[in-house]
Amino acid sequence: MLAYIIRRVFQSVLVLLVVGLVAFAMFRFVGDPVDNMLGQERTQADIERLREQLGLDQPFIVQYWRFLEQAAQGNFGLSYRQGRPVAEILIERLPATLELAFVSGLLALFGGIALGIFTAIRRRGVSANVIMTVSLIGVSLPTFLIGILLIYVFSVELGWLPSFGRGEVTRIGGWTTGFLTESGLKALILPAITLGLYQMTLIMRLVRTEMLEVLRMDYIRFARARGIREKSINFRHALKNTLVPVITITGLQLGSIIAFAIITETVFQWPGVGLLFINAIQFVDIPVMAAYLMMISVMFVGINLIVDMLYFAIDPRLRVDRTAGGH
Amino acid sequence: MTDTPVLSVRNLVVEIPTRHGVLRPVDNVSYDIRAGEILGVVGESGAGKSMTGNAVVGLLDRPARITSGEILLSGQPIHTLKGEALRRLRGKKMGMIFQDPLTSLNPLLTVGDQLTETILEHLGVSQQQARERAVAALEEVGIPAARSRIDSYPHEFSGGMRQRVVIALALCAEPDLIIADEPTTALDVSVQAQIVALLKRLCRERGVAVMLVTHDMGVIAEAADRVAVMYAGRLAELGPVREVLTEARHPYTSGLMASTPLASQGHERLRQIPGAMPRLGNLPDGCAFHPRCEFAQDRCRQNPGPTLDTCDGRAACWFPLGADRKQEVGA
Ligand SMILES: Nc1ncnc2c1ncn2[C@@H]1O[C@H](COP(=O)(O)OP(=O)(O)OP(=O)(O)O)[C@@H](O)[C@H]1O
Ligand SMILES: [Mg+2]
């Protein structure tokens, strides 16, 4: 098991190095920072001096290493646009995105698992089939369209919920939260649904498929033959086995929620890192873009790693040897 | 009343509606099993052995269903029961053991969890008592150090030990009837005999009625008191094990015996029954076995085919083998 973890950590580091290379390449090949930083009135000597200052005269490998060193310390330089340290800007924006991702993640997870179980157990029922059909539509509609539809119905027509922004936020230390005010909570609802809906349908379909598969297993049949109640068969015997494979996918989905937040944040003008990234692209604000990229990949890799550890926690077979596992 | 058989199956018919007509995987099957008795059920793959067992415990998979006949458990009809009423009987009055111990146990629940849940479901005992009973059940099936192994997961046991756990599970709520569907097929040869011996012992000690489905004539010879031979959903022969094994009356039984190596038969060359069992959708008229039967005559090709009732009660054959084999019966 230890060997496995070490191998996974090693893989994660490798992935991060590659992403780091991409982020670094953006600095080198997308526009010349020296051009951006010096005004029109520049001499060749100015340029040379700045290049030396920024270390741009060093070989590629040295520059890359330095970039990684700085990145590891959370130092991505100054935003071209705002002139402030990128890390500071990101940290400021992060709570908005994390709160949104957290709420939609919970929605996707619990909604998806509940609906998945329901549609599996009642697979011949009318309501289960209606849910399945609606979910198909849900998967095929693009996120921004769902967002706009929700805004149209609940903000424009009914006027129940705000169509943009985070509402009133409370500052607790370095963190800003929308959880403590009514307007903050209200503002969360539509973006959270928009962001979580797609993942929820995916999780639902996954849980349903797995559950149906598990319900056909011999041990379920044997449990039935022993007169175990349906409730226990569904929620004790079947659900636990269903969740093993579901966890991986779900974990990855939660990771992608943060990445997908870009679209939702744009539609709802949600002041998170996604919106920051979109704005950064418009202004070719390379340090912000690079930092965002690194941050997202660290999250992805981190979540992946945690998911793998969870696997061990839930499946006793894996604690002994991995090869006997699977499902 | 000790005279009432634990299980009494009367003219059982199971049908599967398909696009090409209705199939009958179990066709007019009748047999009894008494307390402490083991009925062996043999027959080629697809003969309807599992279907019969599943029908008894009410676990037929859709679209198969019982369309006529009766199933009596200690004299009480159970084929009419549904849902909750049937569930209460399963485990408590009748248990089932499946072929593969690797897949019969829930991998994510400890053996103790699975045992205590079953015990708590059927016997009005406390959590503590259920656990004690679980330990006792494991000890009874010969799991060494049962008390310390009760919290182990199924994968921590070997195949043979797992099948013992399965048997403990099937028996823990003290049912009167056990249906064991090929309980040894998936096991190592060396372990098979132990499991058979265990089933036999439990059957004798507890007076449980056992329906033992198997392909293995050796298992039948070793454990069964009586044998039912099935062919294409019908009973071909039914009788005491010694008689059926040593002087089969149905040509199919005799062919089946000749094609399986039995220690008692010495070194005779094994023979194969020519041809294959007909598919359910394509059964011949008359006796389903006649196209493969070397003794087939005109009458065998005509409806109605022979049944145990219309023949000598032992073999469903118009021209049974045996002492006076030229004698036609039921005519
Ligand atoms: N859903 C179905 N549709 C059509 N035929 C079916 C269906 N389910 C089972 N059968 C048929 O029912 C017959 C009886 O099957 P059963 O499982 O009882 O055989 P068996 O004697 O237990 O064989 P084995 O020794 O392989 O376990 C088989 O011929 C099978 O093809
Ligand atoms: Mg079978």
XYZ file of C-alpha atoms and ligand atoms in Angstrom:
690
model
C 0.000 0.000 0.000
C 2.801 2.403 0.892
C 4.506 1.644 -2.402
C 1.291 2.400 -4.194
C 0.897 5.753 -2.471
C 4.474 6.694 -3.227
C 3.947 5.808 -6.856
C 0.792 7.897 -7.007
C 2.521 10.872 -5.383
C 5.334 10.540 -7.872
C 2.861 10.528 -10.758
C 1.157 13.601 -9.332
C 4.417 15.497 -9.173
C 5.124 14.568 -12.770
C 1.748 15.894 -13.877
C 2.356 19.144 -12.017
C 5.779 19.535 -13.666
C 4.206 19.212 -17.099
C 1.473 21.715 -16.292
C 4.135 23.982 -14.881
C 5.980 23.746 -18.176
C 2.866 24.812 -20.068
C 2.307 27.716 -17.693
C 5.926 28.715 -17.996
C 5.809 28.437 -21.786
C 2.987 30.945 -21.793
C 5.349 33.487 -20.262
C 7.977 32.800 -22.860
C 5.986 32.549 -26.004
C 2.831 34.569 -25.520
C 3.956 38.157 -25.874
C 7.153 39.602 -24.467
C 6.793 40.762 -20.893
C 9.510 43.319 -21.464
C 7.366 44.871 -24.183
C 4.463 45.068 -21.805
C 6.402 46.455 -18.896
C 8.432 49.151 -20.628
C 6.605 52.019 -22.225
C 7.074 53.340 -25.742
C 10.136 55.331 -24.711
C 12.647 52.516 -24.281
C 16.208 52.055 -25.304
C 17.970 48.841 -26.154
C 19.931 49.269 -22.894
C 16.664 49.466 -20.899
C 15.488 46.262 -22.496
C 18.761 44.466 -21.814
C 18.791 45.623 -18.211
C 15.219 44.485 -17.588
C 15.841 41.143 -19.293
C 18.783 40.592 -16.998
C 16.750 41.708 -13.986
C 13.968 39.278 -14.837
C 16.463 36.546 -15.574
C 15.297 36.266 -19.171
C 18.880 36.020 -20.407
C 19.340 32.704 -18.579
C 19.046 29.324 -20.347
C 15.554 27.813 -20.662
C 16.095 25.141 -18.009
C 17.362 27.630 -15.451
C 14.406 29.896 -16.082
C 11.983 26.987 -15.800
C 13.533 25.868 -12.535
C 13.331 29.385 -11.160
C 9.714 29.613 -12.239
C 8.932 26.378 -10.423
C 10.764 27.560 -7.344
C 8.740 30.741 -7.274
C 5.474 28.956 -8.110
C 6.003 26.485 -5.287
C 6.143 29.451 -2.934
C 2.967 30.842 -4.456
C 4.837 33.608 -6.148
C 3.642 34.253 -9.686
C 4.791 37.831 -9.956
C 2.682 40.908 -10.544
C -0.517 40.972 -12.520
C 0.154 42.882 -15.742
C -3.238 44.499 -15.445
C -3.625 45.280 -11.772
C 0.021 45.636 -10.851
C -0.562 43.672 -7.624
C 0.911 40.284 -6.680
C -1.058 37.541 -8.443
C -1.193 35.389 -5.319
C -2.889 38.183 -3.434
C -5.534 38.610 -6.133
C -6.179 34.864 -6.316
C -6.549 34.488 -2.562
C -8.995 37.343 -2.552
C -11.110 35.695 -5.230
C -10.794 32.109 -4.066
C -13.494 32.053 -1.333
C -16.204 32.951 -3.845
C -15.258 30.063 -6.128
C -14.743 27.554 -3.322
C -18.089 28.347 -1.714
C -19.837 28.011 -5.043
C -18.035 24.773 -5.857
C -18.709 23.416 -2.374
C -22.447 24.022 -2.568
C -22.796 22.680 -6.099
C -20.568 19.729 -5.213
C -22.832 18.808 -2.312
C -25.853 19.265 -4.521
C -24.363 17.078 -7.243
C -23.185 14.405 -4.815
C -26.261 13.984 -2.649
C -28.739 14.780 -5.399
C -26.943 12.442 -7.781
C -26.660 9.548 -5.332
C -30.260 9.887 -4.149
C -31.672 10.081 -7.658
C -29.378 7.299 -8.849
C -30.583 4.946 -6.128
C -34.187 5.919 -6.742
C -34.045 5.334 -10.479
C -32.242 2.019 -9.976
C -34.668 0.623 -7.400
C -37.755 1.811 -9.249
C -36.370 1.204 -12.666
C -39.721 0.209 -14.099
C -41.607 3.054 -12.422
C -42.976 6.048 -14.287
C -41.247 8.696 -12.177
C -37.856 6.995 -12.549
C -38.236 6.980 -16.297
C -39.294 10.630 -16.326
C -36.196 11.508 -14.291
C -33.979 9.558 -16.678
C -35.430 11.338 -19.707
C -35.154 14.776 -18.120
C -31.569 14.024 -17.104
C -30.737 13.218 -20.702
C -31.901 16.684 -21.667
C -29.946 18.086 -18.734
C -26.723 16.482 -19.916
C -27.093 17.679 -23.463
C -27.865 21.331 -22.653
C -24.759 23.498 -22.354
C -24.110 24.995 -18.930
C -24.443 28.612 -20.011
C -27.857 27.892 -21.526
C -29.083 26.339 -18.289
C -27.774 29.385 -16.432
C -29.522 31.783 -18.768
C -32.753 29.782 -18.590
C -32.644 29.810 -14.791
C -31.979 33.551 -14.778
C -34.857 34.094 -17.163
C -37.342 32.107 -15.066
C -36.294 32.905 -11.493
C -34.814 36.373 -11.837
C -36.501 38.021 -14.793
C -39.973 36.455 -14.761
C -40.515 35.528 -11.115
C -38.050 37.960 -9.602
C -37.282 35.571 -6.715
C -33.529 35.337 -6.974
C -30.745 37.683 -8.034
C -29.283 37.161 -11.483
C -25.689 38.186 -10.779
C -23.086 38.790 -8.107
C -22.548 37.289 -4.686
C -24.935 39.368 -2.641
C -23.775 40.690 0.690
C -20.644 38.992 2.000
C -19.223 38.831 5.492
C -15.493 39.052 6.073
C -13.989 36.564 8.509
C -10.239 36.974 8.667
C -8.970 36.597 5.124
C -12.115 34.806 4.010
C -15.256 36.353 2.588
C -18.393 34.288 2.947
C -21.862 34.567 1.472
C -23.245 31.904 3.794
C -24.137 34.282 6.611
C -26.439 36.725 4.887
C -29.799 36.131 3.270
C -28.807 37.880 0.079
C -25.577 35.904 -0.013
C -27.427 32.609 0.256
C -30.024 33.657 -2.280
C -27.309 34.648 -4.716
C -25.744 31.203 -4.367
C -28.802 29.203 -5.415
C -28.927 29.741 -9.175
C -25.169 29.528 -9.831
C -24.898 26.431 -7.647
C -27.689 24.680 -9.543
C -26.223 25.713 -12.880
C -22.787 24.487 -11.945
C -23.931 21.308 -10.172
C -26.632 20.118 -12.541
C -24.384 18.527 -15.110
C -22.303 16.713 -12.487
C -25.455 15.669 -10.688
C -26.874 13.980 -13.769
C -23.557 12.280 -14.410
C -23.353 10.995 -10.846
C -26.980 9.939 -10.969
C -26.481 7.926 -14.132
C -23.312 6.403 -12.791
C -24.911 5.412 -9.485
C -27.903 3.980 -11.319
C -25.788 1.859 -13.646
C -23.549 0.612 -10.851
C -26.484 -0.073 -8.570
C -28.306 -2.097 -11.226
C -25.110 -4.022 -11.794
C -24.636 -4.709 -8.093
C -28.272 -5.743 -7.652
C -27.622 -8.565 -10.107
C -24.719 -9.944 -8.092
C -24.847 -13.322 -6.400
C -24.465 -11.909 -2.922
C -27.597 -9.815 -3.393
C -29.434 -12.922 -4.533
C -28.088 -14.802 -1.556
C -29.143 -11.994 0.782
C -32.637 -12.182 -0.726
C -32.617 -15.952 -0.269
C -31.910 -15.354 3.436
C -34.945 -13.135 3.748
C -33.065 -9.886 4.280
C -35.388 -6.886 3.945
C -35.432 -4.960 0.685
C -34.455 -1.811 2.544
C -31.300 -3.408 3.887
C -30.569 -5.046 0.533
C -30.765 -1.709 -1.238
C -29.128 0.595 1.264
C -26.738 -1.687 3.110
C -25.762 -4.514 0.819
C -26.022 -2.823 -2.568
C -25.277 0.838 -1.876
C -21.925 0.237 -0.246
C -20.740 -1.799 -3.201
C -22.129 0.788 -5.581
C -20.192 3.591 -3.934
C -16.755 2.030 -4.413
C -16.474 2.739 -8.130
C -18.658 5.831 -7.853
C -16.190 7.529 -5.537
C -13.420 7.880 -8.092
C -15.557 9.382 -10.759
C -17.341 11.583 -8.266
C -14.044 12.848 -6.906
C -12.903 13.768 -10.381
C -16.239 15.430 -11.036
C -15.834 17.576 -7.952
C -12.437 18.606 -9.241
C -13.878 19.555 -12.569
C -16.587 21.594 -10.880
C -13.946 24.117 -9.913
C -12.655 24.149 -13.477
C -16.130 24.364 -14.995
C -16.903 27.249 -12.675
C -15.423 29.527 -15.336
C -18.595 29.392 -17.424
C -21.009 29.694 -14.526
C -19.036 32.530 -13.003
C -19.128 34.361 -16.310
C -22.864 33.891 -16.762
C -23.636 35.038 -13.214
C -20.775 37.559 -12.944
C -19.694 35.615 -9.861
C -16.559 37.268 -8.490
C -14.461 34.115 -8.256
C -11.211 32.909 -9.789
C -12.985 31.666 -12.917
C -14.225 35.127 -13.781
C -10.773 36.439 -12.935
C -9.294 34.001 -15.431
C -11.713 34.997 -18.197
C -10.900 38.653 -17.638
C -7.199 37.816 -17.571
C -7.494 36.178 -20.980
C -9.097 39.289 -22.411
C -6.179 41.362 -21.197
C -3.498 38.748 -21.883
C -2.619 38.919 -18.183
C -0.171 36.004 -18.376
C 0.834 35.788 -14.679
C -2.807 35.491 -13.625
C -3.497 32.894 -16.319
C -0.441 30.853 -15.393
C -1.230 30.999 -11.699
C -4.822 29.942 -12.318
C -3.663 27.031 -14.434
C -1.257 25.866 -11.749
C -3.823 26.250 -9.020
C -6.461 24.246 -10.876
C -4.027 21.463 -11.679
C -2.831 21.264 -8.083
C -6.449 20.915 -7.021
C -7.158 18.252 -9.630
C -4.117 16.227 -8.724
C -4.765 16.661 -5.014
C -8.380 15.541 -5.279
C -7.311 12.581 -7.360
C -4.864 11.550 -4.704
C -7.413 11.889 -1.914
C -9.912 9.840 -3.910
C -7.408 7.041 -4.242
C -6.842 7.071 -0.500
C -10.612 6.954 0.057
C -10.702 3.804 -2.010
C -8.571 2.111 0.609
C -10.786 3.365 3.376
C -14.012 1.981 1.920
C -12.920 -1.300 0.370
C -11.379 -3.780 2.789
C -10.045 -5.897 -0.073
C -7.737 -3.109 -1.180
C -6.183 -2.800 2.236
C -4.570 -6.167 1.715
C -3.754 -6.303 -1.947
C -4.878 -4.254 -4.852
C -5.005 -6.957 -7.452
C -7.856 -8.814 -5.750
C -9.917 -5.652 -5.728
C -11.886 -3.915 -8.413
C -15.522 -4.686 -8.492
C -46.703 -34.638 12.183
C -43.497 -36.261 11.120
C -45.169 -37.873 8.115
C -45.658 -34.640 6.209
C -42.698 -34.078 3.919
C -40.822 -30.838 4.558
C -41.034 -29.994 0.895
C -43.652 -31.277 -1.435
C -43.602 -30.146 -5.048
C -46.704 -31.122 -7.001
C -46.938 -30.929 -10.797
C -44.857 -27.776 -10.839
C -44.786 -25.874 -14.121
C -42.562 -22.847 -14.696
C -43.043 -20.915 -17.898
C -41.126 -18.182 -19.672
C -43.054 -16.189 -22.248
C -40.837 -15.244 -25.182
C -41.420 -13.757 -28.596
C -41.307 -17.225 -30.111
C -43.798 -18.745 -27.773
C -43.902 -19.964 -24.212
C -40.969 -22.014 -22.892
C -41.356 -24.521 -20.097
C -38.037 -24.864 -18.249
C -39.861 -26.843 -15.554
C -42.627 -29.101 -16.806
C -44.860 -31.033 -14.478
C -42.275 -31.834 -11.829
C -43.296 -33.554 -8.588
C -41.192 -34.725 -5.678
C -41.083 -34.797 -1.888
C -38.217 -34.289 0.514
C -38.540 -35.454 4.099
C -36.799 -34.138 7.192
C -33.213 -35.360 7.361
C -33.298 -36.506 3.776
C -31.097 -35.398 0.886
C -32.609 -35.386 -2.556
C -29.978 -35.207 -5.259
C -30.997 -33.509 -8.492
C -28.927 -34.235 -11.582
C -29.204 -33.544 -15.278
C -27.429 -31.839 -18.106
C -26.876 -28.106 -18.157
C -30.158 -26.368 -18.923
C -32.300 -29.244 -17.680
C -34.143 -26.915 -15.293
C -32.487 -27.876 -12.011
C -31.787 -24.335 -10.842
C -35.160 -23.155 -12.117
C -36.882 -25.723 -9.909
C -34.873 -24.655 -6.870
C -35.462 -20.973 -7.520
C -39.175 -21.575 -7.956
C -39.328 -23.221 -4.537
C -37.776 -20.258 -2.716
C -39.706 -17.788 -4.854
C -36.648 -16.299 -6.491
C -37.463 -16.838 -10.140
C -36.054 -14.120 -12.339
C -38.501 -12.351 -14.586
C -40.098 -13.256 -16.889
C -40.080 -16.840 -15.574
C -43.043 -17.640 -13.346
C -44.942 -20.534 -11.843
C -48.031 -21.149 -13.951
C -49.418 -24.262 -12.301
C -48.746 -26.871 -9.667
C -48.195 -26.563 -5.957
C -45.296 -26.117 -3.590
C -46.004 -27.162 -0.021
C -43.620 -26.394 2.816
C -44.447 -28.628 5.767
C -47.900 -28.964 4.267
C -48.459 -25.233 3.796
C -48.807 -23.918 0.244
C -46.121 -21.315 -0.452
C -46.362 -20.928 -4.228
C -49.207 -18.462 -3.744
C -47.240 -16.273 -1.328
C -45.803 -12.981 -2.452
C -43.489 -10.220 -1.310
C -43.295 -9.761 2.439
C -44.897 -13.096 3.377
C -42.445 -14.970 1.197
C -39.485 -12.958 2.456
C -40.254 -13.947 6.049
C -40.098 -17.614 5.064
C -36.793 -17.281 3.260
C -33.909 -17.814 5.598
C -36.247 -18.813 8.421
C -37.976 -21.822 6.858
C -35.914 -22.404 3.752
C -32.377 -21.486 2.877
C -30.405 -21.534 -0.309
C -26.738 -22.141 -1.090
C -25.296 -21.061 -4.385
C -22.529 -22.395 -6.519
C -19.822 -19.818 -6.084
C -18.722 -18.944 -2.560
C -16.515 -16.199 -3.983
C -19.489 -14.217 -5.189
C -22.118 -15.319 -2.666
C -20.760 -13.194 0.168
C -20.955 -9.430 0.256
C -17.320 -8.309 -0.001
C -17.829 -5.124 2.009
C -19.566 -6.597 5.045
C -17.830 -8.742 7.625
C -18.895 -12.333 7.947
C -20.247 -11.508 11.404
C -22.327 -8.615 10.056
C -23.917 -10.823 7.457
C -24.636 -13.568 9.985
C -26.037 -11.350 12.731
C -28.213 -9.455 10.290
C -29.803 -12.702 9.147
C -30.228 -13.983 12.697
C -31.715 -10.717 13.942
C -34.094 -10.701 11.007
C -35.627 -14.068 11.789
C -35.082 -14.914 15.429
C -36.256 -12.618 18.178
C -32.898 -12.309 19.922
C -30.756 -9.449 21.166
C -27.726 -8.120 19.339
C -25.519 -9.880 21.887
C -27.274 -13.205 21.485
C -27.211 -12.881 17.719
C -23.463 -12.524 17.852
C -23.121 -15.572 20.068
C -25.290 -17.529 17.672
C -23.175 -16.311 14.769
C -20.038 -17.613 16.459
C -21.783 -20.904 17.163
C -22.935 -21.138 13.545
C -19.368 -20.667 12.316
C -18.112 -23.251 14.777
C -20.740 -25.696 13.650
C -19.619 -25.535 10.025
C -16.035 -26.095 11.117
C -14.438 -22.653 10.926
C -11.428 -22.800 13.249
C -11.102 -20.006 15.817
C -14.557 -18.774 14.897
C -14.677 -16.172 17.643
C -11.619 -14.370 16.387
C -12.521 -14.705 12.720
C -16.064 -13.442 12.942
C -15.071 -9.869 12.185
C -13.096 -10.854 9.109
C -14.175 -9.957 5.617
C -15.028 -12.722 3.137
C -11.840 -12.219 1.126
C -9.836 -13.192 4.185
C -11.145 -16.760 3.933
C -10.143 -19.466 1.463
C -12.655 -20.812 -1.056
C -13.599 -23.846 1.000
C -13.878 -21.802 4.178
C -16.056 -19.300 2.356
C -18.425 -22.030 1.284
C -18.590 -23.084 4.938
C -19.496 -19.500 5.813
C -22.173 -19.589 3.112
C -23.587 -22.753 4.632
C -23.518 -21.177 8.084
C -25.429 -18.219 6.665
C -28.022 -20.432 5.027
C -28.511 -22.379 8.242
C -28.167 -19.675 10.899
C -31.897 -19.000 11.208
C -32.529 -22.736 11.412
C -34.546 -23.449 8.299
C -36.212 -26.821 7.666
C -35.198 -26.908 4.027
C -31.960 -26.130 2.236
C -31.633 -25.878 -1.502
C -27.992 -26.268 -2.427
C -27.434 -25.384 -6.075
C -24.135 -26.961 -7.089
C -22.467 -26.114 -3.773
C -19.223 -27.854 -4.679
C -18.825 -27.111 -8.380
C -16.616 -24.064 -7.882
C -14.397 -25.689 -5.275
C -11.133 -27.600 -5.398
C -11.620 -31.319 -5.624
C -9.957 -31.795 -2.246
C -12.413 -29.410 -0.618
C -15.511 -30.766 -2.349
C -15.662 -33.917 -0.268
C -15.395 -31.928 2.964
C -18.270 -29.674 2.000
C -20.426 -32.622 0.998
C -19.632 -34.343 4.275
C -20.519 -31.172 6.138
C -23.873 -30.844 4.372
C -24.608 -34.463 5.074
C -23.743 -34.109 8.758
C -25.855 -30.987 9.212
C -28.741 -32.615 7.425
C -28.628 -35.619 9.740
C -27.996 -33.728 12.968
C -30.584 -31.052 12.424
C -33.098 -33.029 10.437
C -32.980 -30.515 7.615
C -34.393 -31.490 4.252
C -31.839 -30.856 1.507
C -32.259 -30.497 -2.221
C -28.775 -30.989 -3.608
C -28.361 -29.907 -7.205
C -25.176 -31.155 -8.814
C -23.517 -32.399 -11.974
C -21.350 -34.710 -9.990
C -22.548 -38.312 -9.768
C -19.899 -38.920 -7.145
C -21.501 -36.303 -4.905
C -24.892 -37.916 -5.455
C -23.565 -41.360 -4.623
C -21.862 -40.006 -1.530
C -24.580 -37.810 -0.070
C -28.025 -38.325 -1.544
C -30.744 -40.593 -0.214
C -32.830 -40.287 -3.319
C -32.098 -38.953 -6.791
C -34.168 -36.975 -9.253
C -32.884 -37.007 -12.820
C -34.080 -34.110 -14.911
C -34.163 -33.878 -18.673
C -35.466 -30.889 -20.649
C -37.481 -29.595 -17.712
C -39.082 -32.927 -16.892
C -38.325 -35.630 -14.376
C -36.796 -38.582 -16.165
C -36.278 -40.733 -13.121
C -36.821 -40.494 -9.397
C -35.877 -43.098 -6.857
C -33.614 -44.240 -4.036
C -29.993 -43.498 -4.796
C -28.670 -47.070 -4.703
C -31.343 -48.342 -7.066
C -31.033 -45.495 -9.526
C -27.255 -45.671 -9.589
C -26.955 -49.421 -9.866
C -29.974 -50.243 -12.003
C -31.136 -47.170 -13.845
C -34.476 -47.617 -15.546
C -34.505 -44.576 -17.799
C -32.123 -44.848 -20.760
C -31.085 -41.247 -20.088
C -30.074 -42.048 -16.515
C -28.165 -45.039 -17.693
C -26.409 -42.930 -20.342
C -25.627 -40.289 -17.748
C -24.109 -42.931 -15.469
C -22.052 -44.391 -18.278
C -20.655 -40.968 -19.121
C -19.450 -40.198 -15.603
C -16.502 -41.876 -13.926
C -17.582 -43.595 -10.725
C -15.162 -45.502 -8.559
C -17.652 -48.322 -8.163
C -17.867 -48.836 -11.908
C -14.267 -49.843 -12.215
C -12.357 -49.187 -15.392
C -15.038 -49.410 -18.036
C -14.610 -46.961 -20.864
C -16.746 -43.863 -20.556
C -19.517 -43.548 -23.092
C -21.068 -40.369 -24.355
C -24.785 -39.951 -24.971
C -25.001 -39.105 -28.675
C -26.454 -35.712 -29.607
C -27.423 -32.890 -27.253
C -30.388 -32.014 -25.127
C -32.997 -30.290 -27.339
C -33.568 -26.596 -26.795
C -36.673 -25.663 -24.859
C -38.254 -23.889 -27.813
C -37.740 -26.922 -29.982
C -38.786 -29.998 -28.022
C -39.725 -33.101 -30.002
C -43.148 -34.729 -29.661
C -43.534 -37.511 -27.160
C -40.596 -38.314 -24.911
C -38.090 -35.435 -25.068
C -35.238 -37.942 -24.985
C -36.301 -40.158 -27.899
C -34.060 -38.604 -30.594
C -31.023 -39.647 -28.542
C -32.403 -42.917 -27.259
C -31.157 -46.183 -28.716
C -34.310 -47.996 -27.590
C -36.791 -45.456 -29.045
C -39.876 -46.908 -30.678
C -42.930 -45.438 -32.408
C -44.811 -44.867 -29.203
C -41.962 -42.724 -27.839
C -42.472 -40.255 -30.689
C -46.159 -39.746 -29.994
C -47.911 -37.397 -27.611
C -48.580 -37.579 -24.797
C -45.052 -38.427 -23.722
C -44.305 -40.644 -20.732
C -44.378 -39.197 -17.206
C -43.563 -40.767 -13.858
C -47.282 -41.054 -13.132
C -48.211 -42.696 -16.408
C -45.278 -45.108 -16.184
C -44.017 -47.135 -13.240
C -43.576 -44.160 -10.885
C -39.823 -44.465 -11.036
C -38.816 -43.670 -14.625
C -40.691 -41.601 -17.195
C -40.182 -44.183 -19.921
C -42.518 -46.473 -21.842
C -39.814 -49.117 -22.146
C -37.780 -48.891 -18.950
C -34.532 -50.767 -18.577
C -34.196 -53.307 -15.810
C -35.233 -56.828 -14.985
C -37.963 -57.175 -17.597
C -36.743 -54.552 -19.989
C -38.749 -55.781 -22.936
C -41.936 -55.189 -20.981
C -43.811 -52.092 -22.027
C -45.392 -50.260 -19.109
C -48.501 -48.169 -18.787
C -49.996 -49.613 -21.961
N -34.942 -15.651 -19.496
C -34.904 -16.824 -20.145
N -35.363 -16.918 -21.402
C -35.328 -18.089 -22.049
N -34.870 -19.240 -21.529
C -34.390 -19.205 -20.270
C -34.370 -17.995 -19.508
N -33.841 -18.263 -18.298
C -33.534 -19.580 -18.319
N -33.868 -20.147 -19.479
C -33.716 -21.558 -19.830
O -34.251 -22.347 -18.797
C -33.627 -23.601 -18.786
C -33.382 -24.069 -17.365
O -32.273 -23.419 -16.830
P -31.614 -23.839 -15.433
O -30.744 -22.722 -15.019
O -32.665 -24.262 -14.487
O -30.735 -25.082 -15.851
P -29.813 -25.960 -14.922
O -30.342 -27.337 -15.001
O -29.684 -25.353 -13.590
O -28.458 -25.903 -15.705
P -26.970 -25.734 -15.122
O -26.534 -27.118 -14.820
O -26.226 -25.160 -16.264
O -27.034 -24.871 -13.937
C -32.366 -23.485 -19.609
O -32.541 -24.246 -20.789
C -32.299 -22.022 -19.948
O -31.818 -21.871 -21.250
Mg -28.102 -24.357 -12.527
